[in-house]
């Protein structure tokens, strides 16, 4: 049985339908990415899952118990980190976490042990006596995550946890979340940073205008999108100045004349080429079509320094499924 089951979730605000018949499930130890443009219904869905909002219709089960009918029983199993979080002024990291540990009902030695454990896990131990206002954004994000973990929840709901973090802080946050999943916790991450989700999530849900458009692994989303094209990226060496610009334009014109080329995009010194193959075409057909293009470029005297396939990714899946309609 899934740890979390969402069935036919709907949320109306007057005439506005923010969430429209959304259903998905998540197993213990899984990390699910919640993807959609601004206003798609991601945060509303997370607030419902966190029992901070009540659905107009639908059912949410956590370990078989209804979040709607018995929110008080479900809350000890939930850890919610909103997209806008705060820390109190003039308190240390330890004092901040200790305050929330008390709020969660932890007492005495158990509370001190849990605060120490959370600080060690999140790497906050050396900063325990530092004021929260003196921390970097990445470290404040760790404090917020630590607060979410104090009561040892089974399901973590994280709304844009990597927003505004520098590359190092994002990598460290990603490692923490993977460690939590390895402990058996289920994690839902709402984010618009698709590259981050692709590197950490087991599966994804794509919603737009409150409706679920697709769900599954990235490769499953690509297959279900109905886009059978193979993207191949070409890098053409360009001479300096006007000669290089003319050579790039010449290569672009020549590629666009090829029968299977759908479009060509200039990206600096590279040409990104999209080939449209026959439905059901496999890797061998894609390689053969790419070889024809390479031969044509060489025959025209264009100095190709690299020629390789570009793997489709989560951004491709999102743009295909939503058909580019990003708000």
PDB file of C-alpha atoms in Angstrom:
ATOM      1  CA  UNK A   1       0.000   0.000   0.000  1.00  0.00           C
ATOM      2  CA  UNK A   2       1.247   3.523  -0.811  1.00  0.00           C
ATOM      3  CA  UNK A   3       2.214   5.785   2.052  1.00  0.00           C
ATOM      4  CA  UNK A   4       0.258   8.640   0.436  1.00  0.00           C
ATOM      5  CA  UNK A   5      -2.769   8.406  -1.858  1.00  0.00           C
ATOM      6  CA  UNK A   6      -4.410  11.458  -3.401  1.00  0.00           C
ATOM      7  CA  UNK A   7      -7.686  10.765  -5.193  1.00  0.00           C
ATOM      8  CA  UNK A   8      -9.715  13.260  -7.226  1.00  0.00           C
ATOM      9  CA  UNK A   9      -8.493  16.294  -5.281  1.00  0.00           C
ATOM     10  CA  UNK A  10     -10.351  19.535  -6.011  1.00  0.00           C
ATOM     11  CA  UNK A  11     -10.164  22.995  -4.475  1.00  0.00           C
ATOM     12  CA  UNK A  12     -12.441  25.856  -5.453  1.00  0.00           C
ATOM     13  CA  UNK A  13     -12.154  29.458  -4.313  1.00  0.00           C
ATOM     14  CA  UNK A  14     -15.461  30.918  -5.405  1.00  0.00           C
ATOM     15  CA  UNK A  15     -15.534  30.553  -9.186  1.00  0.00           C
ATOM     16  CA  UNK A  16     -11.801  29.834  -9.379  1.00  0.00           C
ATOM     17  CA  UNK A  17     -10.863  26.144  -9.501  1.00  0.00           C
ATOM     18  CA  UNK A  18      -7.298  26.084  -8.204  1.00  0.00           C
ATOM     19  CA  UNK A  19      -6.964  22.277  -8.151  1.00  0.00           C
ATOM     20  CA  UNK A  20      -9.040  20.143 -10.505  1.00  0.00           C
ATOM     21  CA  UNK A  21      -9.336  16.356 -10.043  1.00  0.00           C
ATOM     22  CA  UNK A  22      -5.686  15.655  -9.166  1.00  0.00           C
ATOM     23  CA  UNK A  23      -4.731  12.075  -8.258  1.00  0.00           C
ATOM     24  CA  UNK A  24      -1.336  10.520  -7.496  1.00  0.00           C
ATOM     25  CA  UNK A  25       0.393   8.281  -4.958  1.00  0.00           C
ATOM     26  CA  UNK A  26       3.784   8.015  -3.297  1.00  0.00           C
ATOM     27  CA  UNK A  27       5.607   5.117  -1.658  1.00  0.00           C
ATOM     28  CA  UNK A  28       7.773   5.324   1.467  1.00  0.00           C
ATOM     29  CA  UNK A  29      11.331   6.264   0.485  1.00  0.00           C
ATOM     30  CA  UNK A  30      10.202   7.934  -2.748  1.00  0.00           C
ATOM     31  CA  UNK A  31      10.911  11.502  -3.848  1.00  0.00           C
ATOM     32  CA  UNK A  32       8.239  13.056  -6.046  1.00  0.00           C
ATOM     33  CA  UNK A  33       8.700  16.307  -7.954  1.00  0.00           C
ATOM     34  CA  UNK A  34       5.665  18.548  -8.269  1.00  0.00           C
ATOM     35  CA  UNK A  35       6.085  20.591 -11.458  1.00  0.00           C
ATOM     36  CA  UNK A  36       4.067  23.408 -12.928  1.00  0.00           C
ATOM     37  CA  UNK A  37       4.195  27.111 -13.856  1.00  0.00           C
ATOM     38  CA  UNK A  38       3.266  29.824 -11.366  1.00  0.00           C
ATOM     39  CA  UNK A  39      -0.400  29.568 -10.446  1.00  0.00           C
ATOM     40  CA  UNK A  40      -0.667  25.916 -11.510  1.00  0.00           C
ATOM     41  CA  UNK A  41      -1.939  24.775  -8.103  1.00  0.00           C
ATOM     42  CA  UNK A  42       1.270  23.349  -6.625  1.00  0.00           C
ATOM     43  CA  UNK A  43       1.280  25.317  -3.389  1.00  0.00           C
ATOM     44  CA  UNK A  44      -2.475  24.876  -2.930  1.00  0.00           C
ATOM     45  CA  UNK A  45      -2.086  21.120  -3.227  1.00  0.00           C
ATOM     46  CA  UNK A  46       0.772  21.097  -0.722  1.00  0.00           C
ATOM     47  CA  UNK A  47      -1.239  23.190   1.739  1.00  0.00           C
ATOM     48  CA  UNK A  48      -4.074  20.674   1.512  1.00  0.00           C
ATOM     49  CA  UNK A  49      -1.653  17.810   2.094  1.00  0.00           C
ATOM     50  CA  UNK A  50      -0.259  19.733   5.087  1.00  0.00           C
ATOM     51  CA  UNK A  51      -3.851  20.047   6.505  1.00  0.00           C
ATOM     52  CA  UNK A  52      -3.635  23.849   6.270  1.00  0.00           C
ATOM     53  CA  UNK A  53      -6.454  23.951   3.717  1.00  0.00           C
ATOM     54  CA  UNK A  54      -9.520  21.803   3.145  1.00  0.00           C
ATOM     55  CA  UNK A  55     -10.336  20.385  -0.309  1.00  0.00           C
ATOM     56  CA  UNK A  56     -13.678  21.052  -1.932  1.00  0.00           C
ATOM     57  CA  UNK A  57     -13.774  17.421  -3.014  1.00  0.00           C
ATOM     58  CA  UNK A  58     -11.529  14.384  -3.147  1.00  0.00           C
ATOM     59  CA  UNK A  59      -9.694  12.175  -0.715  1.00  0.00           C
ATOM     60  CA  UNK A  60      -6.186  12.207   0.774  1.00  0.00           C
ATOM     61  CA  UNK A  61      -4.988   9.128   2.655  1.00  0.00           C
ATOM     62  CA  UNK A  62      -1.760   9.001   4.672  1.00  0.00           C
ATOM     63  CA  UNK A  63      -0.967   5.500   5.888  1.00  0.00           C
ATOM     64  CA  UNK A  64      -4.603   4.685   5.166  1.00  0.00           C
ATOM     65  CA  UNK A  65      -5.963   7.514   7.329  1.00  0.00           C
ATOM     66  CA  UNK A  66      -7.932  10.419   5.912  1.00  0.00           C
ATOM     67  CA  UNK A  67      -6.234  13.807   6.205  1.00  0.00           C
ATOM     68  CA  UNK A  68      -9.587  15.487   5.707  1.00  0.00           C
ATOM     69  CA  UNK A  69     -11.597  13.521   8.281  1.00  0.00           C
ATOM     70  CA  UNK A  70      -8.860  13.217  10.914  1.00  0.00           C
ATOM     71  CA  UNK A  71      -6.237  15.958  10.393  1.00  0.00           C
ATOM     72  CA  UNK A  72      -5.077  15.859  14.028  1.00  0.00           C
ATOM     73  CA  UNK A  73      -4.068  12.208  13.677  1.00  0.00           C
ATOM     74  CA  UNK A  74      -2.217  12.868  10.422  1.00  0.00           C
ATOM     75  CA  UNK A  75      -0.246  15.957  11.495  1.00  0.00           C
ATOM     76  CA  UNK A  76       2.372  14.077  13.558  1.00  0.00           C
ATOM     77  CA  UNK A  77       3.246  12.199  10.350  1.00  0.00           C
ATOM     78  CA  UNK A  78       3.699  15.389   8.302  1.00  0.00           C
ATOM     79  CA  UNK A  79       6.589  17.808   7.908  1.00  0.00           C
ATOM     80  CA  UNK A  80       5.775  20.963   5.932  1.00  0.00           C
ATOM     81  CA  UNK A  81       8.289  23.563   4.761  1.00  0.00           C
ATOM     82  CA  UNK A  82       6.529  26.459   2.973  1.00  0.00           C
ATOM     83  CA  UNK A  83       8.095  28.495   0.206  1.00  0.00           C
ATOM     84  CA  UNK A  84       8.268  31.484   2.558  1.00  0.00           C
ATOM     85  CA  UNK A  85       9.715  30.580   5.905  1.00  0.00           C
ATOM     86  CA  UNK A  86      11.026  32.689   8.748  1.00  0.00           C
ATOM     87  CA  UNK A  87      13.286  32.452  11.756  1.00  0.00           C
ATOM     88  CA  UNK A  88      12.915  34.402  14.964  1.00  0.00           C
ATOM     89  CA  UNK A  89      15.310  37.263  15.641  1.00  0.00           C
ATOM     90  CA  UNK A  90      17.770  37.228  18.547  1.00  0.00           C
ATOM     91  CA  UNK A  91      17.700  33.458  19.045  1.00  0.00           C
ATOM     92  CA  UNK A  92      20.427  30.950  18.351  1.00  0.00           C
ATOM     93  CA  UNK A  93      20.030  27.942  16.082  1.00  0.00           C
ATOM     94  CA  UNK A  94      19.757  25.670  19.107  1.00  0.00           C
ATOM     95  CA  UNK A  95      17.179  27.914  20.803  1.00  0.00           C
ATOM     96  CA  UNK A  96      15.100  28.086  17.639  1.00  0.00           C
ATOM     97  CA  UNK A  97      15.014  24.307  17.195  1.00  0.00           C
ATOM     98  CA  UNK A  98      14.467  23.733  20.921  1.00  0.00           C
ATOM     99  CA  UNK A  99      11.429  26.035  20.849  1.00  0.00           C
ATOM    100  CA  UNK A 100       9.788  24.015  18.078  1.00  0.00           C
ATOM    101  CA  UNK A 101      10.762  20.726  19.693  1.00  0.00           C
ATOM    102  CA  UNK A 102       8.811  21.873  22.764  1.00  0.00           C
ATOM    103  CA  UNK A 103       5.900  22.808  20.506  1.00  0.00           C
ATOM    104  CA  UNK A 104       5.961  19.262  19.111  1.00  0.00           C
ATOM    105  CA  UNK A 105       5.655  17.941  22.665  1.00  0.00           C
ATOM    106  CA  UNK A 106       9.196  16.623  23.093  1.00  0.00           C
ATOM    107  CA  UNK A 107      10.403  16.807  26.682  1.00  0.00           C
ATOM    108  CA  UNK A 108      13.600  16.718  28.703  1.00  0.00           C
ATOM    109  CA  UNK A 109      16.415  14.477  27.534  1.00  0.00           C
ATOM    110  CA  UNK A 110      14.385  13.261  24.551  1.00  0.00           C
ATOM    111  CA  UNK A 111      14.039  16.851  23.307  1.00  0.00           C
ATOM    112  CA  UNK A 112      17.744  17.672  23.744  1.00  0.00           C
ATOM    113  CA  UNK A 113      18.729  14.443  22.021  1.00  0.00           C
ATOM    114  CA  UNK A 114      16.410  15.108  19.096  1.00  0.00           C
ATOM    115  CA  UNK A 115      17.651  18.684  18.635  1.00  0.00           C
ATOM    116  CA  UNK A 116      21.261  17.454  18.698  1.00  0.00           C
ATOM    117  CA  UNK A 117      20.431  14.704  16.214  1.00  0.00           C
ATOM    118  CA  UNK A 118      18.740  17.100  13.792  1.00  0.00           C
ATOM    119  CA  UNK A 119      21.603  19.603  14.013  1.00  0.00           C
ATOM    120  CA  UNK A 120      24.119  16.853  13.309  1.00  0.00           C
ATOM    121  CA  UNK A 121      22.130  15.543  10.342  1.00  0.00           C
ATOM    122  CA  UNK A 122      21.678  18.982   8.783  1.00  0.00           C
ATOM    123  CA  UNK A 123      25.266  20.079   9.478  1.00  0.00           C
ATOM    124  CA  UNK A 124      24.162  22.825  11.879  1.00  0.00           C
ATOM    125  CA  UNK A 125      26.136  21.542  14.871  1.00  0.00           C
ATOM    126  CA  UNK A 126      29.072  23.983  14.505  1.00  0.00           C
ATOM    127  CA  UNK A 127      26.544  26.842  14.191  1.00  0.00           C
ATOM    128  CA  UNK A 128      24.356  25.862  17.157  1.00  0.00           C
ATOM    129  CA  UNK A 129      25.182  28.981  19.193  1.00  0.00           C
ATOM    130  CA  UNK A 130      25.047  31.378  16.245  1.00  0.00           C
ATOM    131  CA  UNK A 131      22.093  33.752  15.892  1.00  0.00           C
ATOM    132  CA  UNK A 132      19.761  32.743  13.065  1.00  0.00           C
ATOM    133  CA  UNK A 133      19.928  36.283  11.668  1.00  0.00           C
ATOM    134  CA  UNK A 134      23.685  35.846  11.130  1.00  0.00           C
ATOM    135  CA  UNK A 135      23.293  32.802   8.878  1.00  0.00           C
ATOM    136  CA  UNK A 136      23.472  32.666   5.089  1.00  0.00           C
ATOM    137  CA  UNK A 137      20.295  31.836   3.190  1.00  0.00           C
ATOM    138  CA  UNK A 138      21.521  28.295   2.611  1.00  0.00           C
ATOM    139  CA  UNK A 139      22.074  27.778   6.337  1.00  0.00           C
ATOM    140  CA  UNK A 140      18.713  29.355   7.221  1.00  0.00           C
ATOM    141  CA  UNK A 141      17.183  26.890   4.770  1.00  0.00           C
ATOM    142  CA  UNK A 142      18.841  24.096   6.749  1.00  0.00           C
ATOM    143  CA  UNK A 143      17.385  25.496   9.958  1.00  0.00           C
ATOM    144  CA  UNK A 144      13.926  25.491   8.351  1.00  0.00           C
ATOM    145  CA  UNK A 145      14.438  21.902   7.190  1.00  0.00           C
ATOM    146  CA  UNK A 146      15.659  20.962  10.661  1.00  0.00           C
ATOM    147  CA  UNK A 147      12.485  22.397  12.192  1.00  0.00           C
ATOM    148  CA  UNK A 148      10.488  20.258   9.765  1.00  0.00           C
ATOM    149  CA  UNK A 149      12.328  17.110  10.890  1.00  0.00           C
ATOM    150  CA  UNK A 150      12.140  17.527  14.673  1.00  0.00           C
ATOM    151  CA  UNK A 151       9.087  15.290  15.181  1.00  0.00           C
ATOM    152  CA  UNK A 152      10.427  12.616  12.788  1.00  0.00           C
ATOM    153  CA  UNK A 153       7.618  12.821  10.177  1.00  0.00           C
ATOM    154  CA  UNK A 154       6.931  10.104   7.593  1.00  0.00           C
ATOM    155  CA  UNK A 155       6.025  12.545   4.775  1.00  0.00           C
ATOM    156  CA  UNK A 156       7.921  15.746   3.956  1.00  0.00           C
ATOM    157  CA  UNK A 157       6.228  18.510   1.945  1.00  0.00           C
ATOM    158  CA  UNK A 158       8.786  21.009   0.633  1.00  0.00           C
ATOM    159  CA  UNK A 159       7.625  24.056  -1.334  1.00  0.00           C
ATOM    160  CA  UNK A 160      10.461  25.510  -3.462  1.00  0.00           C
ATOM    161  CA  UNK A 161      13.216  24.415  -1.036  1.00  0.00           C
ATOM    162  CA  UNK A 162      16.086  25.301  -3.397  1.00  0.00           C
ATOM    163  CA  UNK A 163      14.783  28.728  -4.439  1.00  0.00           C
ATOM    164  CA  UNK A 164      17.482  31.385  -4.129  1.00  0.00           C
ATOM    165  CA  UNK A 165      20.235  29.002  -3.025  1.00  0.00           C
ATOM    166  CA  UNK A 166      23.728  29.105  -4.497  1.00  0.00           C
ATOM    167  CA  UNK A 167      25.019  26.007  -6.366  1.00  0.00           C
ATOM    168  CA  UNK A 168      26.866  24.564  -3.355  1.00  0.00           C
ATOM    169  CA  UNK A 169      23.825  24.971  -1.087  1.00  0.00           C
ATOM    170  CA  UNK A 170      21.624  23.281  -3.704  1.00  0.00           C
ATOM    171  CA  UNK A 171      23.950  20.304  -3.949  1.00  0.00           C
ATOM    172  CA  UNK A 172      24.095  19.969  -0.158  1.00  0.00           C
ATOM    173  CA  UNK A 173      20.306  20.230   0.124  1.00  0.00           C
ATOM    174  CA  UNK A 174      19.946  17.559  -2.544  1.00  0.00           C
ATOM    175  CA  UNK A 175      22.237  15.237  -0.583  1.00  0.00           C
ATOM    176  CA  UNK A 176      20.205  15.808   2.602  1.00  0.00           C
ATOM    177  CA  UNK A 177      16.929  14.985   0.850  1.00  0.00           C
ATOM    178  CA  UNK A 178      18.343  11.819  -0.683  1.00  0.00           C
ATOM    179  CA  UNK A 179      19.577  10.761   2.782  1.00  0.00           C
ATOM    180  CA  UNK A 180      16.054  11.310   4.158  1.00  0.00           C
ATOM    181  CA  UNK A 181      14.568   9.148   1.415  1.00  0.00           C
ATOM    182  CA  UNK A 182      17.133   6.459   2.234  1.00  0.00           C
ATOM    183  CA  UNK A 183      15.754   6.534   5.790  1.00  0.00           C
ATOM    184  CA  UNK A 184      12.338   5.591   4.386  1.00  0.00           C
ATOM    185  CA  UNK A 185      10.743   9.028   4.412  1.00  0.00           C
ATOM    186  CA  UNK A 186       8.568  10.069   1.495  1.00  0.00           C
ATOM    187  CA  UNK A 187       9.331  13.515   0.059  1.00  0.00           C
ATOM    188  CA  UNK A 188       7.285  15.805  -2.200  1.00  0.00           C
ATOM    189  CA  UNK A 189       9.163  18.755  -3.681  1.00  0.00           C
ATOM    190  CA  UNK A 190       7.436  21.581  -5.467  1.00  0.00           C
ATOM    191  CA  UNK A 191       9.856  23.481  -7.670  1.00  0.00           C
ATOM    192  CA  UNK A 192      10.279  25.342 -10.932  1.00  0.00           C
ATOM    193  CA  UNK A 193      13.987  24.409 -11.091  1.00  0.00           C
ATOM    194  CA  UNK A 194      13.556  21.364 -13.309  1.00  0.00           C
ATOM    195  CA  UNK A 195      17.228  20.436 -13.455  1.00  0.00           C
ATOM    196  CA  UNK A 196      17.238  20.113  -9.659  1.00  0.00           C
ATOM    197  CA  UNK A 197      14.197  17.844  -9.685  1.00  0.00           C
ATOM    198  CA  UNK A 198      15.632  15.662 -12.451  1.00  0.00           C
ATOM    199  CA  UNK A 199      18.717  14.943 -10.352  1.00  0.00           C
ATOM    200  CA  UNK A 200      16.912  13.968  -7.156  1.00  0.00           C
ATOM    201  CA  UNK A 201      13.352  12.805  -7.894  1.00  0.00           C
ATOM    202  CA  UNK A 202      12.262   9.245  -8.582  1.00  0.00           C
ATOM    203  CA  UNK A 203       9.072  10.432 -10.263  1.00  0.00           C
ATOM    204  CA  UNK A 204       7.291  13.640 -11.199  1.00  0.00           C
ATOM    205  CA  UNK A 205       3.788  15.057 -11.445  1.00  0.00           C
ATOM    206  CA  UNK A 206       3.121  17.828 -13.975  1.00  0.00           C
ATOM    207  CA  UNK A 207       0.134  20.111 -13.403  1.00  0.00           C
ATOM    208  CA  UNK A 208      -1.113  23.219 -15.167  1.00  0.00           C
ATOM    209  CA  UNK A 209      -4.129  25.368 -14.357  1.00  0.00           C
ATOM    210  CA  UNK A 210      -4.923  22.963 -11.529  1.00  0.00           C
ATOM    211  CA  UNK A 211      -5.123  19.874 -13.761  1.00  0.00           C
ATOM    212  CA  UNK A 212      -2.771  16.924 -13.705  1.00  0.00           C
ATOM    213  CA  UNK A 213      -1.294  16.514 -17.180  1.00  0.00           C
ATOM    214  CA  UNK A 214       1.165  13.666 -16.625  1.00  0.00           C
ATOM    215  CA  UNK A 215       2.975  11.672 -13.958  1.00  0.00           C
ATOM    216  CA  UNK A 216       5.700   9.041 -13.792  1.00  0.00           C
ATOM    217  CA  UNK A 217       9.436   8.728 -14.321  1.00  0.00           C
ATOM    218  CA  UNK A 218      11.066  11.167 -16.744  1.00  0.00           C
ATOM    219  CA  UNK A 219      11.435   8.514 -19.445  1.00  0.00           C
ATOM    220  CA  UNK A 220       7.795   7.510 -18.934  1.00  0.00           C
ATOM    221  CA  UNK A 221       6.711  11.136 -19.274  1.00  0.00           C
ATOM    222  CA  UNK A 222       8.642  11.387 -22.530  1.00  0.00           C
ATOM    223  CA  UNK A 223       7.019   8.246 -23.892  1.00  0.00           C
ATOM    224  CA  UNK A 224       3.522   9.299 -22.818  1.00  0.00           C
ATOM    225  CA  UNK A 225       3.942  12.789 -24.308  1.00  0.00           C
ATOM    226  CA  UNK A 226       3.576  11.403 -27.827  1.00  0.00           C
ATOM    227  CA  UNK A 227       6.748  13.154 -29.054  1.00  0.00           C
ATOM    228  CA  UNK A 228       8.704  10.577 -31.028  1.00  0.00           C
ATOM    229  CA  UNK A 229      11.434  12.926 -32.220  1.00  0.00           C
ATOM    230  CA  UNK A 230      15.125  12.430 -31.412  1.00  0.00           C
ATOM    231  CA  UNK A 231      17.109  15.547 -30.558  1.00  0.00           C
ATOM    232  CA  UNK A 232      20.672  15.634 -31.853  1.00  0.00           C
ATOM    233  CA  UNK A 233      23.030  18.458 -30.984  1.00  0.00           C
ATOM    234  CA  UNK A 234      25.731  19.598 -33.392  1.00  0.00           C
ATOM    235  CA  UNK A 235      28.685  21.812 -32.521  1.00  0.00           C
ATOM    236  CA  UNK A 236      30.204  23.543 -35.557  1.00  0.00           C
ATOM    237  CA  UNK A 237      33.549  25.330 -35.246  1.00  0.00           C
ATOM    238  CA  UNK A 238      33.170  28.911 -36.464  1.00  0.00           C
ATOM    239  CA  UNK A 239      35.979  31.153 -37.679  1.00  0.00           C
ATOM    240  CA  UNK A 240      36.375  34.519 -35.972  1.00  0.00           C
ATOM    241  CA  UNK A 241      34.517  37.573 -37.178  1.00  0.00           C
ATOM    242  CA  UNK A 242      32.265  37.801 -40.205  1.00  0.00           C
ATOM    243  CA  UNK A 243      33.559  34.550 -41.727  1.00  0.00           C
ATOM    244  CA  UNK A 244      32.442  32.546 -38.705  1.00  0.00           C
ATOM    245  CA  UNK A 245      29.020  34.181 -38.691  1.00  0.00           C
ATOM    246  CA  UNK A 246      28.579  33.455 -42.380  1.00  0.00           C
ATOM    247  CA  UNK A 247      29.677  29.850 -41.885  1.00  0.00           C
ATOM    248  CA  UNK A 248      27.139  29.369 -39.096  1.00  0.00           C
ATOM    249  CA  UNK A 249      24.362  30.829 -41.218  1.00  0.00           C
ATOM    250  CA  UNK A 250      25.387  28.594 -44.110  1.00  0.00           C
ATOM    251  CA  UNK A 251      25.309  25.482 -41.906  1.00  0.00           C
ATOM    252  CA  UNK A 252      21.905  26.468 -40.555  1.00  0.00           C
ATOM    253  CA  UNK A 253      20.436  26.944 -44.041  1.00  0.00           C
ATOM    254  CA  UNK A 254      21.877  23.639 -45.238  1.00  0.00           C
ATOM    255  CA  UNK A 255      20.497  21.718 -42.242  1.00  0.00           C
ATOM    256  CA  UNK A 256      17.030  23.213 -42.657  1.00  0.00           C
ATOM    257  CA  UNK A 257      16.963  21.856 -46.214  1.00  0.00           C
ATOM    258  CA  UNK A 258      17.372  18.272 -44.971  1.00  0.00           C
ATOM    259  CA  UNK A 259      14.107  16.286 -45.091  1.00  0.00           C
ATOM    260  CA  UNK A 260      14.056  15.081 -41.463  1.00  0.00           C
ATOM    261  CA  UNK A 261      15.165  18.323 -39.817  1.00  0.00           C
ATOM    262  CA  UNK A 262      12.287  19.926 -37.938  1.00  0.00           C
ATOM    263  CA  UNK A 263      14.134  22.989 -36.646  1.00  0.00           C
ATOM    264  CA  UNK A 264      17.606  24.401 -35.974  1.00  0.00           C
ATOM    265  CA  UNK A 265      18.512  26.687 -33.076  1.00  0.00           C
ATOM    266  CA  UNK A 266      21.733  28.691 -32.836  1.00  0.00           C
ATOM    267  CA  UNK A 267      23.269  28.487 -29.350  1.00  0.00           C
ATOM    268  CA  UNK A 268      26.563  30.362 -29.437  1.00  0.00           C
ATOM    269  CA  UNK A 269      28.986  28.235 -31.443  1.00  0.00           C
ATOM    270  CA  UNK A 270      26.586  25.279 -31.425  1.00  0.00           C
ATOM    271  CA  UNK A 271      23.666  24.328 -33.606  1.00  0.00           C
ATOM    272  CA  UNK A 272      20.868  22.441 -31.864  1.00  0.00           C
ATOM    273  CA  UNK A 273      19.085  20.306 -34.433  1.00  0.00           C
ATOM    274  CA  UNK A 274      15.757  18.541 -33.932  1.00  0.00           C
ATOM    275  CA  UNK A 275      15.167  15.551 -36.166  1.00  0.00           C
ATOM    276  CA  UNK A 276      11.665  14.194 -36.631  1.00  0.00           C
ATOM    277  CA  UNK A 277      11.773  10.468 -37.271  1.00  0.00           C
ATOM    278  CA  UNK A 278       9.056   8.023 -38.200  1.00  0.00           C
ATOM    279  CA  UNK A 279       6.781   6.914 -35.321  1.00  0.00           C
ATOM    280  CA  UNK A 280       8.340   3.959 -33.536  1.00  0.00           C
ATOM    281  CA  UNK A 281      11.831   4.668 -34.833  1.00  0.00           C
ATOM    282  CA  UNK A 282      14.552   3.375 -32.545  1.00  0.00           C
ATOM    283  CA  UNK A 283      18.163   4.317 -31.751  1.00  0.00           C
ATOM    284  CA  UNK A 284      19.513   2.748 -34.974  1.00  0.00           C
ATOM    285  CA  UNK A 285      17.241   4.889 -37.162  1.00  0.00           C
ATOM    286  CA  UNK A 286      18.189   7.980 -35.167  1.00  0.00           C
ATOM    287  CA  UNK A 287      21.888   7.226 -35.578  1.00  0.00           C
ATOM    288  CA  UNK A 288      21.455   6.671 -39.311  1.00  0.00           C
ATOM    289  CA  UNK A 289      19.642   9.999 -39.743  1.00  0.00           C
ATOM    290  CA  UNK A 290      22.341  11.783 -37.726  1.00  0.00           C
ATOM    291  CA  UNK A 291      25.060  10.172 -39.868  1.00  0.00           C
ATOM    292  CA  UNK A 292      23.397  11.561 -43.009  1.00  0.00           C
ATOM    293  CA  UNK A 293      23.503  15.061 -41.516  1.00  0.00           C
ATOM    294  CA  UNK A 294      27.148  14.721 -40.514  1.00  0.00           C
ATOM    295  CA  UNK A 295      28.078  13.575 -44.007  1.00  0.00           C
ATOM    296  CA  UNK A 296      26.201  16.529 -45.515  1.00  0.00           C
ATOM    297  CA  UNK A 297      28.009  19.008 -43.240  1.00  0.00           C
ATOM    298  CA  UNK A 298      31.430  17.558 -44.080  1.00  0.00           C
ATOM    299  CA  UNK A 299      30.592  17.503 -47.809  1.00  0.00           C
ATOM    300  CA  UNK A 300      29.898  21.231 -47.622  1.00  0.00           C
ATOM    301  CA  UNK A 301      33.347  21.833 -46.121  1.00  0.00           C
ATOM    302  CA  UNK A 302      32.007  22.854 -42.714  1.00  0.00           C
ATOM    303  CA  UNK A 303      34.549  22.148 -39.927  1.00  0.00           C
ATOM    304  CA  UNK A 304      32.572  20.032 -37.438  1.00  0.00           C
ATOM    305  CA  UNK A 305      34.516  19.670 -34.190  1.00  0.00           C
ATOM    306  CA  UNK A 306      31.833  17.739 -32.271  1.00  0.00           C
ATOM    307  CA  UNK A 307      28.704  15.844 -33.188  1.00  0.00           C
ATOM    308  CA  UNK A 308      26.701  14.058 -30.506  1.00  0.00           C
ATOM    309  CA  UNK A 309      23.130  13.187 -29.485  1.00  0.00           C
ATOM    310  CA  UNK A 310      21.494  15.320 -26.832  1.00  0.00           C
ATOM    311  CA  UNK A 311      19.567  13.301 -24.273  1.00  0.00           C
ATOM    312  CA  UNK A 312      16.062  14.528 -23.610  1.00  0.00           C
ATOM    313  CA  UNK A 313      15.496  15.691 -20.054  1.00  0.00           C
ATOM    314  CA  UNK A 314      12.828  16.858 -17.639  1.00  0.00           C
ATOM    315  CA  UNK A 315      12.643  20.298 -19.233  1.00  0.00           C
ATOM    316  CA  UNK A 316      11.895  18.657 -22.588  1.00  0.00           C
ATOM    317  CA  UNK A 317       9.206  16.507 -20.975  1.00  0.00           C
ATOM    318  CA  UNK A 318       7.628  19.531 -19.285  1.00  0.00           C
ATOM    319  CA  UNK A 319       7.599  21.646 -22.442  1.00  0.00           C
ATOM    320  CA  UNK A 320       6.200  18.763 -24.505  1.00  0.00           C
ATOM    321  CA  UNK A 321       3.464  17.882 -22.030  1.00  0.00           C
ATOM    322  CA  UNK A 322       2.409  21.503 -21.482  1.00  0.00           C
ATOM    323  CA  UNK A 323       2.960  22.331 -25.171  1.00  0.00           C
ATOM    324  CA  UNK A 324       4.996  25.380 -24.193  1.00  0.00           C
ATOM    325  CA  UNK A 325       2.094  27.107 -22.438  1.00  0.00           C
ATOM    326  CA  UNK A 326       4.123  28.367 -19.481  1.00  0.00           C
ATOM    327  CA  UNK A 327       2.678  31.284 -17.526  1.00  0.00           C
TER     328      UNK A 327
END
